[in-house]
JSON list of C-alpha atoms in Angstrom, two decimals:
[
{"chain": "K", "resi": 129, "resn": "MET", "atom": "CA", "xyz": [35.02, 72.42, 31.68]},
{"chain": "K", "resi": 130, "resn": "THR", "atom": "CA", "xyz": [35.68, 75.95, 33.19]},
{"chain": "K", "resi": 131, "resn": "THR", "atom": "CA", "xyz": [35.88, 78.74, 30.90]},
{"chain": "K", "resi": 132, "resn": "PRO", "atom": "CA", "xyz": [38.63, 81.20, 32.29]},
{"chain": "K", "resi": 133, "resn": "LEU", "atom": "CA", "xyz": [37.51, 84.59, 33.96]},
{"chain": "K", "resi": 134, "resn": "ALA", "atom": "CA", "xyz": [38.28, 87.40, 31.52]},
{"chain": "K", "resi": 135, "resn": "ASP", "atom": "CA", "xyz": [38.81, 91.02, 32.75]},
{"chain": "K", "resi": 136, "resn": "SER", "atom": "CA", "xyz": [37.72, 90.58, 36.15]},
{"chain": "K", "resi": 137, "resn": "ALA", "atom": "CA", "xyz": [39.49, 91.02, 39.69]},
{"chain": "K", "resi": 138, "resn": "PHE", "atom": "CA", "xyz": [40.94, 87.72, 39.73]},
{"chain": "K", "resi": 139, "resn": "ASP", "atom": "CA", "xyz": [43.15, 88.77, 36.28]},
{"chain": "K", "resi": 140, "resn": "SER", "atom": "CA", "xyz": [44.56, 92.10, 37.72]},
{"chain": "K", "resi": 141, "resn": "LEU", "atom": "CA", "xyz": [45.26, 90.09, 41.35]},
{"chain": "K", "resi": 142, "resn": "ARG", "atom": "CA", "xyz": [47.10, 87.21, 39.39]},
{"chain": "K", "resi": 143, "resn": "VAL", "atom": "CA", "xyz": [49.82, 89.61, 37.88]},
{"chain": "K", "resi": 144, "resn": "ASP", "atom": "CA", "xyz": [51.79, 89.85, 41.04]},
{"chain": "K", "resi": 145, "resn": "ALA", "atom": "CA", "xyz": [50.33, 87.20, 43.41]},
{"chain": "K", "resi": 146, "resn": "VAL", "atom": "CA", "xyz": [52.76, 84.84, 45.05]},
{"chain": "K", "resi": 147, "resn": "PRO", "atom": "CA", "xyz": [54.82, 83.14, 41.94]},
{"chain": "K", "resi": 148, "resn": "ASP", "atom": "CA", "xyz": [55.97, 79.66, 43.99]},
{"chain": "K", "resi": 149, "resn": "GLN", "atom": "CA", "xyz": [56.53, 77.76, 46.89]},
{"chain": "K", "resi": 150, "resn": "GLU", "atom": "CA", "xyz": [59.28, 79.47, 48.44]},
{"chain": "K", "resi": 151, "resn": "ALA", "atom": "CA", "xyz": [57.95, 82.98, 48.03]},
{"chain": "K", "resi": 152, "resn": "LEU", "atom": "CA", "xyz": [54.61, 81.28, 50.13]},
{"chain": "K", "resi": 153, "resn": "ARG", "atom": "CA", "xyz": [56.68, 80.28, 52.97]},
{"chain": "K", "resi": 154, "resn": "GLN", "atom": "CA", "xyz": [58.70, 83.55, 53.41]},
{"chain": "K", "resi": 155, "resn": "VAL", "atom": "CA", "xyz": [55.06, 85.04, 54.36]},
{"chain": "K", "resi": 156, "resn": "TYR", "atom": "CA", "xyz": [54.28, 82.71, 57.21]},
{"chain": "K", "resi": 157, "resn": "GLU", "atom": "CA", "xyz": [56.05, 81.28, 59.88]},
{"chain": "K", "resi": 158, "resn": "LEU", "atom": "CA", "xyz": [57.14, 77.55, 59.88]},
{"chain": "K", "resi": 159, "resn": "PRO", "atom": "CA", "xyz": [54.42, 75.05, 61.55]},
{"chain": "K", "resi": 160, "resn": "LYS", "atom": "CA", "xyz": [54.99, 73.96, 64.72]},
{"chain": "K", "resi": 161, "resn": "ASP", "atom": "CA", "xyz": [55.89, 70.53, 66.00]},
{"chain": "K", "resi": 162, "resn": "ALA", "atom": "CA", "xyz": [52.61, 69.23, 66.83]},
{"chain": "K", "resi": 163, "resn": "ALA", "atom": "CA", "xyz": [50.84, 70.57, 63.90]},
{"chain": "K", "resi": 164, "resn": "LEU", "atom": "CA", "xyz": [52.98, 68.11, 61.71]},
{"chain": "K", "resi": 165, "resn": "ARG", "atom": "CA", "xyz": [52.94, 65.41, 64.31]},
{"chain": "K", "resi": 166, "resn": "LYS", "atom": "CA", "xyz": [49.19, 64.96, 64.27]},
{"chain": "K", "resi": 167, "resn": "GLN", "atom": "CA", "xyz": [49.13, 63.91, 60.68]},
{"chain": "K", "resi": 168, "resn": "MET", "atom": "CA", "xyz": [48.79, 59.93, 60.46]},
{"chain": "K", "resi": 169, "resn": "THR", "atom": "CA", "xyz": [48.01, 57.47, 58.15]},
{"chain": "K", "resi": 170, "resn": "GLU", "atom": "CA", "xyz": [45.07, 55.85, 59.83]},
{"chain": "K", "resi": 171, "resn": "LEU", "atom": "CA", "xyz": [42.64, 56.10, 61.85]},
{"chain": "K", "resi": 172, "resn": "THR", "atom": "CA", "xyz": [42.64, 55.58, 65.54]},
{"chain": "K", "resi": 173, "resn": "ALA", "atom": "CA", "xyz": [40.14, 55.01, 67.98]},
{"chain": "K", "resi": 174, "resn": "GLN", "atom": "CA", "xyz": [39.33, 58.38, 68.62]},
{"chain": "K", "resi": 175, "resn": "THR", "atom": "CA", "xyz": [39.00, 59.49, 64.97]},
{"chain": "K", "resi": 176, "resn": "ARG", "atom": "CA", "xyz": [36.78, 56.86, 64.35]},
{"chain": "K", "resi": 177, "resn": "GLN", "atom": "CA", "xyz": [34.72, 57.89, 66.85]},
{"chain": "K", "resi": 178, "resn": "LEU", "atom": "CA", "xyz": [34.67, 61.53, 65.67]},
{"chain": "K", "resi": 179, "resn": "ILE", "atom": "CA", "xyz": [33.80, 60.27, 62.47]},
{"chain": "K", "resi": 180, "resn": "GLY", "atom": "CA", "xyz": [30.74, 57.66, 63.95]},
{"chain": "K", "resi": 181, "resn": "CYS", "atom": "CA", "xyz": [29.48, 61.29, 65.25]},
{"chain": "K", "resi": 182, "resn": "SER", "atom": "CA", "xyz": [29.89, 63.18, 62.27]},
{"chain": "K", "resi": 183, "resn": "SER", "atom": "CA", "xyz": [26.53, 64.13, 60.31]},
{"chain": "K", "resi": 184, "resn": "LEU", "atom": "CA", "xyz": [28.37, 66.13, 57.38]},
{"chain": "K", "resi": 185, "resn": "VAL", "atom": "CA", "xyz": [31.15, 65.89, 55.09]},
{"chain": "K", "resi": 186, "resn": "LEU", "atom": "CA", "xyz": [32.55, 67.85, 52.44]},
{"chain": "K", "resi": 187, "resn": "VAL", "atom": "CA", "xyz": [34.16, 66.17, 49.83]},
{"chain": "K", "resi": 188, "resn": "ALA", "atom": "CA", "xyz": [36.76, 67.73, 47.43]},
{"chain": "K", "resi": 189, "resn": "SER", "atom": "CA", "xyz": [38.02, 66.36, 43.85]},
{"chain": "K", "resi": 190, "resn": "ALA", "atom": "CA", "xyz": [39.43, 67.25, 40.89]},
{"chain": "K", "resi": 191, "resn": "ASP", "atom": "CA", "xyz": [39.31, 66.30, 37.46]},
{"chain": "K", "resi": 192, "resn": "ALA", "atom": "CA", "xyz": [41.99, 65.23, 34.94]},
{"chain": "K", "resi": 193, "resn": "GLU", "atom": "CA", "xyz": [42.48, 68.58, 33.83]},
{"chain": "K", "resi": 194, "resn": "GLY", "atom": "CA", "xyz": [42.64, 70.10, 37.58]},
{"chain": "K", "resi": 195, "resn": "ASN", "atom": "CA", "xyz": [38.98, 71.87, 37.55]},
{"chain": "K", "resi": 196, "resn": "CYS", "atom": "CA", "xyz": [38.05, 71.70, 41.30]},
{"chain": "K", "resi": 197, "resn": "ASP", "atom": "CA", "xyz": [35.00, 70.90, 43.19]},
{"chain": "K", "resi": 198, "resn": "VAL", "atom": "CA", "xyz": [33.91, 70.78, 46.28]},
{"chain": "K", "resi": 199, "resn": "SER", "atom": "CA", "xyz": [30.58, 68.60, 47.39]},
{"chain": "K", "resi": 200, "resn": "PRO", "atom": "CA", "xyz": [28.80, 68.00, 50.57]},
{"chain": "K", "resi": 201, "resn": "ARG", "atom": "CA", "xyz": [27.73, 64.73, 51.66]},
{"chain": "K", "resi": 202, "resn": "GLY", "atom": "CA", "xyz": [25.08, 64.37, 54.71]},
{"chain": "K", "resi": 203, "resn": "GLY", "atom": "CA", "xyz": [23.02, 61.99, 56.56]},
{"chain": "K", "resi": 204, "resn": "PRO", "atom": "CA", "xyz": [22.35, 60.71, 60.31]},
{"chain": "K", "resi": 205, "resn": "ALA", "atom": "CA", "xyz": [25.38, 60.28, 62.51]},
{"chain": "K", "resi": 206, "resn": "GLY", "atom": "CA", "xyz": [27.53, 57.68, 61.50]},
{"chain": "K", "resi": 207, "resn": "PHE", "atom": "CA", "xyz": [26.51, 57.46, 58.07]},
{"chain": "K", "resi": 208, "resn": "VAL", "atom": "CA", "xyz": [30.00, 57.08, 56.73]},
{"chain": "K", "resi": 209, "resn": "ALA", "atom": "CA", "xyz": [31.08, 53.63, 57.45]},
{"chain": "K", "resi": 210, "resn": "VAL", "atom": "CA", "xyz": [34.31, 53.29, 58.60]},
{"chain": "K", "resi": 211, "resn": "LEU", "atom": "CA", "xyz": [35.39, 49.87, 56.88]},
{"chain": "K", "resi": 212, "resn": "ASP", "atom": "CA", "xyz": [39.06, 49.73, 59.03]},
{"chain": "K", "resi": 213, "resn": "SER", "atom": "CA", "xyz": [41.56, 52.02, 59.75]},
{"chain": "K", "resi": 214, "resn": "ARG", "atom": "CA", "xyz": [42.64, 52.96, 56.68]},
{"chain": "K", "resi": 215, "resn": "THR", "atom": "CA", "xyz": [39.19, 53.04, 54.66]},
{"chain": "K", "resi": 216, "resn": "VAL", "atom": "CA", "xyz": [35.76, 54.74, 55.14]},
{"chain": "K", "resi": 217, "resn": "ALA", "atom": "CA", "xyz": [32.85, 54.32, 52.60]},
{"chain": "K", "resi": 218, "resn": "ILE", "atom": "CA", "xyz": [30.09, 57.11, 51.94]},
{"chain": "K", "resi": 219, "resn": "PRO", "atom": "CA", "xyz": [26.61, 56.46, 50.48]},
{"chain": "K", "resi": 220, "resn": "ASP", "atom": "CA", "xyz": [25.62, 58.07, 47.26]},
{"chain": "K", "resi": 221, "resn": "ALA", "atom": "CA", "xyz": [22.13, 59.53, 48.71]},
{"chain": "K", "resi": 222, "resn": "THR", "atom": "CA", "xyz": [19.69, 60.60, 46.26]},
{"chain": "K", "resi": 223, "resn": "GLY", "atom": "CA", "xyz": [20.99, 64.16, 44.09]},
{"chain": "K", "resi": 224, "resn": "ASN", "atom": "CA", "xyz": [21.18, 66.24, 41.28]},
{"chain": "K", "resi": 225, "resn": "LYS", "atom": "CA", "xyz": [22.96, 63.24, 39.56]},
{"chain": "K", "resi": 226, "resn": "ARG", "atom": "CA", "xyz": [25.19, 65.57, 38.29]},
{"chain": "K", "resi": 227, "resn": "LEU", "atom": "CA", "xyz": [27.65, 63.31, 39.49]},
{"chain": "K", "resi": 228, "resn": "ASP", "atom": "CA", "xyz": [30.46, 65.85, 39.57]},
{"chain": "K", "resi": 229, "resn": "THR", "atom": "CA", "xyz": [32.46, 64.08, 42.77]},
{"chain": "K", "resi": 230, "resn": "LEU", "atom": "CA", "xyz": [32.11, 60.54, 41.31]},
{"chain": "K", "resi": 231, "resn": "GLN", "atom": "CA", "xyz": [33.23, 61.39, 37.99]},
{"chain": "K", "resi": 232, "resn": "ASN", "atom": "CA", "xyz": [36.14, 63.43, 39.61]},
{"chain": "K", "resi": 233, "resn": "VAL", "atom": "CA", "xyz": [37.40, 60.33, 41.40]},
{"chain": "K", "resi": 234, "resn": "VAL", "atom": "CA", "xyz": [36.74, 57.92, 37.94]},
{"chain": "K", "resi": 235, "resn": "ALA", "atom": "CA", "xyz": [39.22, 60.18, 36.38]},
{"chain": "K", "resi": 236, "resn": "THR", "atom": "CA", "xyz": [41.91, 60.53, 39.32]},
{"chain": "K", "resi": 237, "resn": "GLY", "atom": "CA", "xyz": [41.32, 58.05, 41.47]},
{"chain": "K", "resi": 238, "resn": "ARG", "atom": "CA", "xyz": [41.57, 60.98, 44.86]},
{"chain": "K", "resi": 239, "resn": "ALA", "atom": "CA", "xyz": [39.72, 62.55, 47.32]},
{"chain": "K", "resi": 240, "resn": "GLY", "atom": "CA", "xyz": [39.73, 64.99, 50.23]},
{"chain": "K", "resi": 241, "resn": "LEU", "atom": "CA", "xyz": [37.33, 64.60, 53.48]},
{"chain": "K", "resi": 242, "resn": "LEU", "atom": "CA", "xyz": [36.30, 67.30, 55.41]},
{"chain": "K", "resi": 243, "resn": "PHE", "atom": "CA", "xyz": [34.28, 65.83, 58.64]},
{"chain": "K", "resi": 244, "resn": "ILE", "atom": "CA", "xyz": [32.00, 68.38, 60.20]},
{"chain": "K", "resi": 245, "resn": "THR", "atom": "CA", "xyz": [29.99, 67.84, 63.37]},
{"chain": "K", "resi": 246, "resn": "PRO", "atom": "CA", "xyz": [26.77, 69.84, 64.68]},
{"chain": "K", "resi": 247, "resn": "GLY", "atom": "CA", "xyz": [28.00, 71.65, 67.94]},
{"chain": "K", "resi": 248, "resn": "ARG", "atom": "CA", "xyz": [31.49, 70.69, 67.87]},
{"chain": "K", "resi": 249, "resn": "THR", "atom": "CA", "xyz": [34.71, 73.60, 66.65]},
{"chain": "K", "resi": 250, "resn": "THR", "atom": "CA", "xyz": [37.24, 70.74, 65.83]},
{"chain": "K", "resi": 251, "resn": "THR", "atom": "CA", "xyz": [36.74, 69.08, 62.35]},
{"chain": "K", "resi": 252, "resn": "LEU", "atom": "CA", "xyz": [38.87, 66.27, 60.70]},
{"chain": "K", "resi": 253, "resn": "ARG", "atom": "CA", "xyz": [40.61, 65.98, 57.62]},
{"chain": "K", "resi": 254, "resn": "ALA", "atom": "CA", "xyz": [41.35, 62.96, 55.43]},
{"chain": "K", "resi": 255, "resn": "ASN", "atom": "CA", "xyz": [42.70, 63.04, 52.10]},
{"chain": "K", "resi": 256, "resn": "GLY", "atom": "CA", "xyz": [44.03, 59.85, 50.00]},
{"chain": "K", "resi": 257, "resn": "ARG", "atom": "CA", "xyz": [42.95, 57.15, 47.12]},
{"chain": "K", "resi": 258, "resn": "ALA", "atom": "CA", "xyz": [39.37, 57.22, 46.32]},
{"chain": "K", "resi": 259, "resn": "CYS", "atom": "CA", "xyz": [37.24, 55.04, 44.08]},
{"chain": "K", "resi": 260, "resn": "VAL", "atom": "CA", "xyz": [33.60, 54.56, 43.21]},
{"chain": "K", "resi": 261, "resn": "SER", "atom": "CA", "xyz": [32.24, 51.51, 44.33]},
{"chain": "K", "resi": 262, "resn": "THR", "atom": "CA", "xyz": [28.85, 49.35, 43.18]},
{"chain": "K", "resi": 263, "resn": "ARG", "atom": "CA", "xyz": [29.49, 46.03, 45.16]},
{"chain": "K", "resi": 264, "resn": "PRO", "atom": "CA", "xyz": [26.10, 44.76, 46.34]},
{"chain": "K", "resi": 265, "resn": "GLU", "atom": "CA", "xyz": [27.60, 43.95, 49.90]},
{"chain": "K", "resi": 266, "resn": "LEU", "atom": "CA", "xyz": [29.07, 47.15, 50.72]},
{"chain": "K", "resi": 267, "resn": "LEU", "atom": "CA", "xyz": [26.04, 48.94, 49.68]},
{"chain": "K", "resi": 268, "resn": "SER", "atom": "CA", "xyz": [23.76, 46.76, 51.68]},
{"chain": "K", "resi": 269, "resn": "GLN", "atom": "CA", "xyz": [25.51, 47.92, 54.59]},
{"chain": "K", "resi": 270, "resn": "LEU", "atom": "CA", "xyz": [25.14, 51.88, 54.00]},
{"chain": "K", "resi": 271, "resn": "THR", "atom": "CA", "xyz": [21.58, 51.99, 54.58]},
{"chain": "K", "resi": 272, "resn": "ALA", "atom": "CA", "xyz": [21.91, 55.00, 56.77]},
{"chain": "K", "resi": 273, "resn": "VAL", "atom": "CA", "xyz": [20.79, 57.67, 54.72]},
{"chain": "K", "resi": 274, "resn": "GLY", "atom": "CA", "xyz": [17.33, 55.40, 53.32]},
{"chain": "K", "resi": 275, "resn": "LYS", "atom": "CA", "xyz": [17.47, 52.22, 50.84]},
{"chain": "K", "resi": 276, "resn": "PRO", "atom": "CA", "xyz": [21.11, 51.42, 49.40]},
{"chain": "K", "resi": 277, "resn": "PRO", "atom": "CA", "xyz": [22.82, 53.44, 47.68]},
{"chain": "K", "resi": 278, "resn": "ALA", "atom": "CA", "xyz": [23.40, 53.17, 44.06]},
{"chain": "K", "resi": 279, "resn": "SER", "atom": "CA", "xyz": [27.08, 53.54, 44.42]},
{"chain": "K", "resi": 280, "resn": "ALA", "atom": "CA", "xyz": [29.55, 54.47, 47.12]},
{"chain": "K", "resi": 281, "resn": "LEU", "atom": "CA", "xyz": [32.70, 56.84, 47.47]},
{"chain": "K", "resi": 282, "resn": "VAL", "atom": "CA", "xyz": [35.47, 54.83, 49.08]},
{"chain": "K", "resi": 283, "resn": "VAL", "atom": "CA", "xyz": [38.36, 56.52, 50.00]},
{"chain": "K", "resi": 284, "resn": "GLY", "atom": "CA", "xyz": [41.59, 55.00, 51.23]},
{"chain": "K", "resi": 285, "resn": "ILE", "atom": "CA", "xyz": [43.23, 57.00, 53.76]},
{"chain": "K", "resi": 286, "resn": "GLU", "atom": "CA", "xyz": [46.68, 58.29, 53.68]},
{"chain": "K", "resi": 287, "resn": "GLU", "atom": "CA", "xyz": [46.70, 60.93, 55.61]},
{"chain": "K", "resi": 288, "resn": "VAL", "atom": "CA", "xyz": [44.22, 61.85, 58.36]},
{"chain": "K", "resi": 289, "resn": "TYR", "atom": "CA", "xyz": [44.79, 64.76, 61.20]},
{"chain": "K", "resi": 290, "resn": "PRO", "atom": "CA", "xyz": [42.19, 67.17, 63.32]},
{"chain": "K", "resi": 291, "resn": "HIS", "atom": "CA", "xyz": [41.92, 70.54, 62.14]},
{"chain": "K", "resi": 292, "resn": "CYS", "atom": "CA", "xyz": [41.81, 73.20, 64.22]},
{"chain": "K", "resi": 293, "resn": "PRO", "atom": "CA", "xyz": [38.67, 75.20, 65.55]},
{"chain": "K", "resi": 294, "resn": "LYS", "atom": "CA", "xyz": [39.59, 78.57, 64.68]},
{"chain": "K", "resi": 295, "resn": "SER", "atom": "CA", "xyz": [37.38, 78.56, 61.56]},
{"chain": "K", "resi": 296, "resn": "LEU", "atom": "CA", "xyz": [34.32, 77.58, 63.11]},
{"chain": "K", "resi": 297, "resn": "LEU", "atom": "CA", "xyz": [34.79, 79.70, 65.80]},
{"chain": "K", "resi": 298, "resn": "ARG", "atom": "CA", "xyz": [35.42, 82.83, 63.79]},
{"chain": "K", "resi": 299, "resn": "SER", "atom": "CA", "xyz": [32.20, 82.08, 62.07]},
{"chain": "K", "resi": 300, "resn": "GLY", "atom": "CA", "xyz": [29.97, 81.29, 64.66]},
{"chain": "K", "resi": 301, "resn": "ALA", "atom": "CA", "xyz": [28.39, 78.86, 62.69]},
{"chain": "K", "resi": 302, "resn": "TRP", "atom": "CA", "xyz": [26.61, 77.03, 65.92]},
{"chain": "K", "resi": 303, "resn": "LYS", "atom": "CA", "xyz": [25.99, 80.09, 67.59]},
{"chain": "K", "resi": 304, "resn": "PRO", "atom": "CA", "xyz": [22.33, 81.16, 66.36]},
{"chain": "K", "resi": 305, "resn": "GLU", "atom": "CA", "xyz": [22.61, 84.91, 67.87]},
{"chain": "K", "resi": 306, "resn": "GLN", "atom": "CA", "xyz": [25.20, 85.69, 65.24]},
{"chain": "K", "resi": 307, "resn": "TRP", "atom": "CA", "xyz": [23.28, 83.97, 62.32]},
{"chain": "K", "resi": 308, "resn": "LEU", "atom": "CA", "xyz": [21.82, 86.63, 59.65]},
{"chain": "K", "resi": 309, "resn": "PRO", "atom": "CA", "xyz": [18.43, 87.16, 59.72]},
{"chain": "K", "resi": 310, "resn": "ALA", "atom": "CA", "xyz": [16.18, 85.21, 56.66]},
{"chain": "K", "resi": 311, "resn": "ASP", "atom": "CA", "xyz": [15.50, 88.30, 55.11]},
{"chain": "K", "resi": 312, "resn": "ALA", "atom": "CA", "xyz": [18.81, 89.52, 55.04]},
{"chain": "K", "resi": 313, "resn": "GLN", "atom": "CA", "xyz": [20.04, 86.61, 52.34]},
{"chain": "K", "resi": 314, "resn": "PRO", "atom": "CA", "xyz": [18.30, 85.63, 49.15]},
{"chain": "K", "resi": 315, "resn": "THR", "atom": "CA", "xyz": [16.35, 82.13, 49.67]},
{"chain": "K", "resi": 316, "resn": "SER", "atom": "CA", "xyz": [17.52, 78.90, 47.78]},
{"chain": "K", "resi": 317, "resn": "ALA", "atom": "CA", "xyz": [14.30, 79.63, 45.31]},
{"chain": "K", "resi": 318, "resn": "GLU", "atom": "CA", "xyz": [15.41, 82.93, 44.25]},
{"chain": "K", "resi": 319, "resn": "VAL", "atom": "CA", "xyz": [19.11, 81.93, 43.73]},
{"chain": "K", "resi": 320, "resn": "THR", "atom": "CA", "xyz": [17.76, 79.24, 41.67]},
{"chain": "K", "resi": 321, "resn": "LEU", "atom": "CA", "xyz": [15.97, 81.39, 39.53]},
{"chain": "K", "resi": 322, "resn": "ALA", "atom": "CA", "xyz": [18.55, 83.75, 38.69]},
{"chain": "K", "resi": 323, "resn": "GLN", "atom": "CA", "xyz": [21.04, 80.75, 37.67]},
{"chain": "K", "resi": 324, "resn": "LEU", "atom": "CA", "xyz": [18.63, 79.00, 35.71]},
{"chain": "K", "resi": 325, "resn": "ARG", "atom": "CA", "xyz": [17.91, 82.30, 33.36]},
{"chain": "K", "resi": 326, "resn": "MET", "atom": "CA", "xyz": [14.52, 80.52, 32.34]},
{"chain": "K", "resi": 327, "resn": "PRO", "atom": "CA", "xyz": [12.00, 83.23, 30.90]},
{"chain": "K", "resi": 328, "resn": "GLY", "atom": "CA", "xyz": [8.15, 82.34, 32.44]},
{"chain": "K", "resi": 329, "resn": "LEU", "atom": "CA", "xyz": [9.81, 80.41, 35.76]},
{"chain": "K", "resi": 330, "resn": "THR", "atom": "CA", "xyz": [8.59, 81.66, 38.77]},
{"chain": "K", "resi": 331, "resn": "ILE", "atom": "CA", "xyz": [9.80, 81.74, 42.27]},
{"chain": "K", "resi": 332, "resn": "ALA", "atom": "CA", "xyz": [6.34, 79.61, 43.47]},
{"chain": "K", "resi": 333, "resn": "ASP", "atom": "CA", "xyz": [7.52, 77.15, 40.78]},
{"chain": "K", "resi": 334, "resn": "ILE", "atom": "CA", "xyz": [10.97, 76.43, 42.15]},
{"chain": "K", "resi": 335, "resn": "GLU", "atom": "CA", "xyz": [9.69, 76.46, 45.79]},
{"chain": "K", "resi": 336, "resn": "GLN", "atom": "CA", "xyz": [7.26, 73.80, 44.91]},
{"chain": "K", "resi": 337, "resn": "ALA", "atom": "CA", "xyz": [9.88, 71.66, 43.06]},
{"chain": "K", "resi": 338, "resn": "GLU", "atom": "CA", "xyz": [12.13, 71.99, 46.03]},
{"chain": "K", "resi": 339, "resn": "ALA", "atom": "CA", "xyz": [9.69, 71.13, 48.36]},
{"chain": "K", "resi": 340, "resn": "ASP", "atom": "CA", "xyz": [8.34, 68.20, 46.25]},
{"chain": "K", "resi": 341, "resn": "SER", "atom": "CA", "xyz": [12.22, 67.16, 45.85]},
{"chain": "K", "resi": 342, "resn": "LEU", "atom": "CA", "xyz": [12.75, 67.12, 49.81]},
{"chain": "K", "resi": 343, "resn": "LYS", "atom": "CA", "xyz": [9.63, 65.12, 50.31]},
{"chain": "K", "resi": 344, "resn": "TYR", "atom": "CA", "xyz": [10.87, 62.58, 47.88]},
{"chain": "K", "resi": 345, "resn": "ARG", "atom": "CA", "xyz": [14.94, 62.66, 48.67]},
{"chain": "K", "resi": 346, "resn": "TYR", "atom": "CA", "xyz": [15.06, 58.93, 50.62]},
{"chain": "K", "resi": 347, "resn": "GLU", "atom": "CA", "xyz": [13.11, 57.28, 48.27]}
]
């Protein structure tokens, strides 16, 4: 469970934050008809194909107390299986074994997905019921990220719609010339060292652990 922030910028800004949905709507124009009509309850041939092209999906979930989490899932294009027009299955590849997403899904039975395709600025959102399956006949189909996974996240789609490309266009995510140079950002090992706060642990130790983790990722 997360600990509430104390004496932070959040506490100050929350004092006069938007109080309800009615006040929020007053800040924005109503959505155009197309933005509403594009939401469906099942996959079309085109959105099935888009999922088949996606190599990265972000999974949003929350626990029973409402604490939220977003976790990435990646693999070769097509690693997410479309079981039917309202069901997709995501293999749970080897990870850090915290099981944050899976525990949340077991607790609430809900999840939200954002499918991303490298080089493409349009994303696909899918939300709905969710469960964690260990059924052998399902797992045997989900081998795109290596051997059959220990479990799969199964999402029963209740709403699916393409998301406009503005965010990825603004970010320049697919434009290498707009990327920050490597020396302008902390390395993964530097971030991990600061997070772990373990005396005696070095950057070299973490870099070796990261290399080993990637080397044996699919075993």
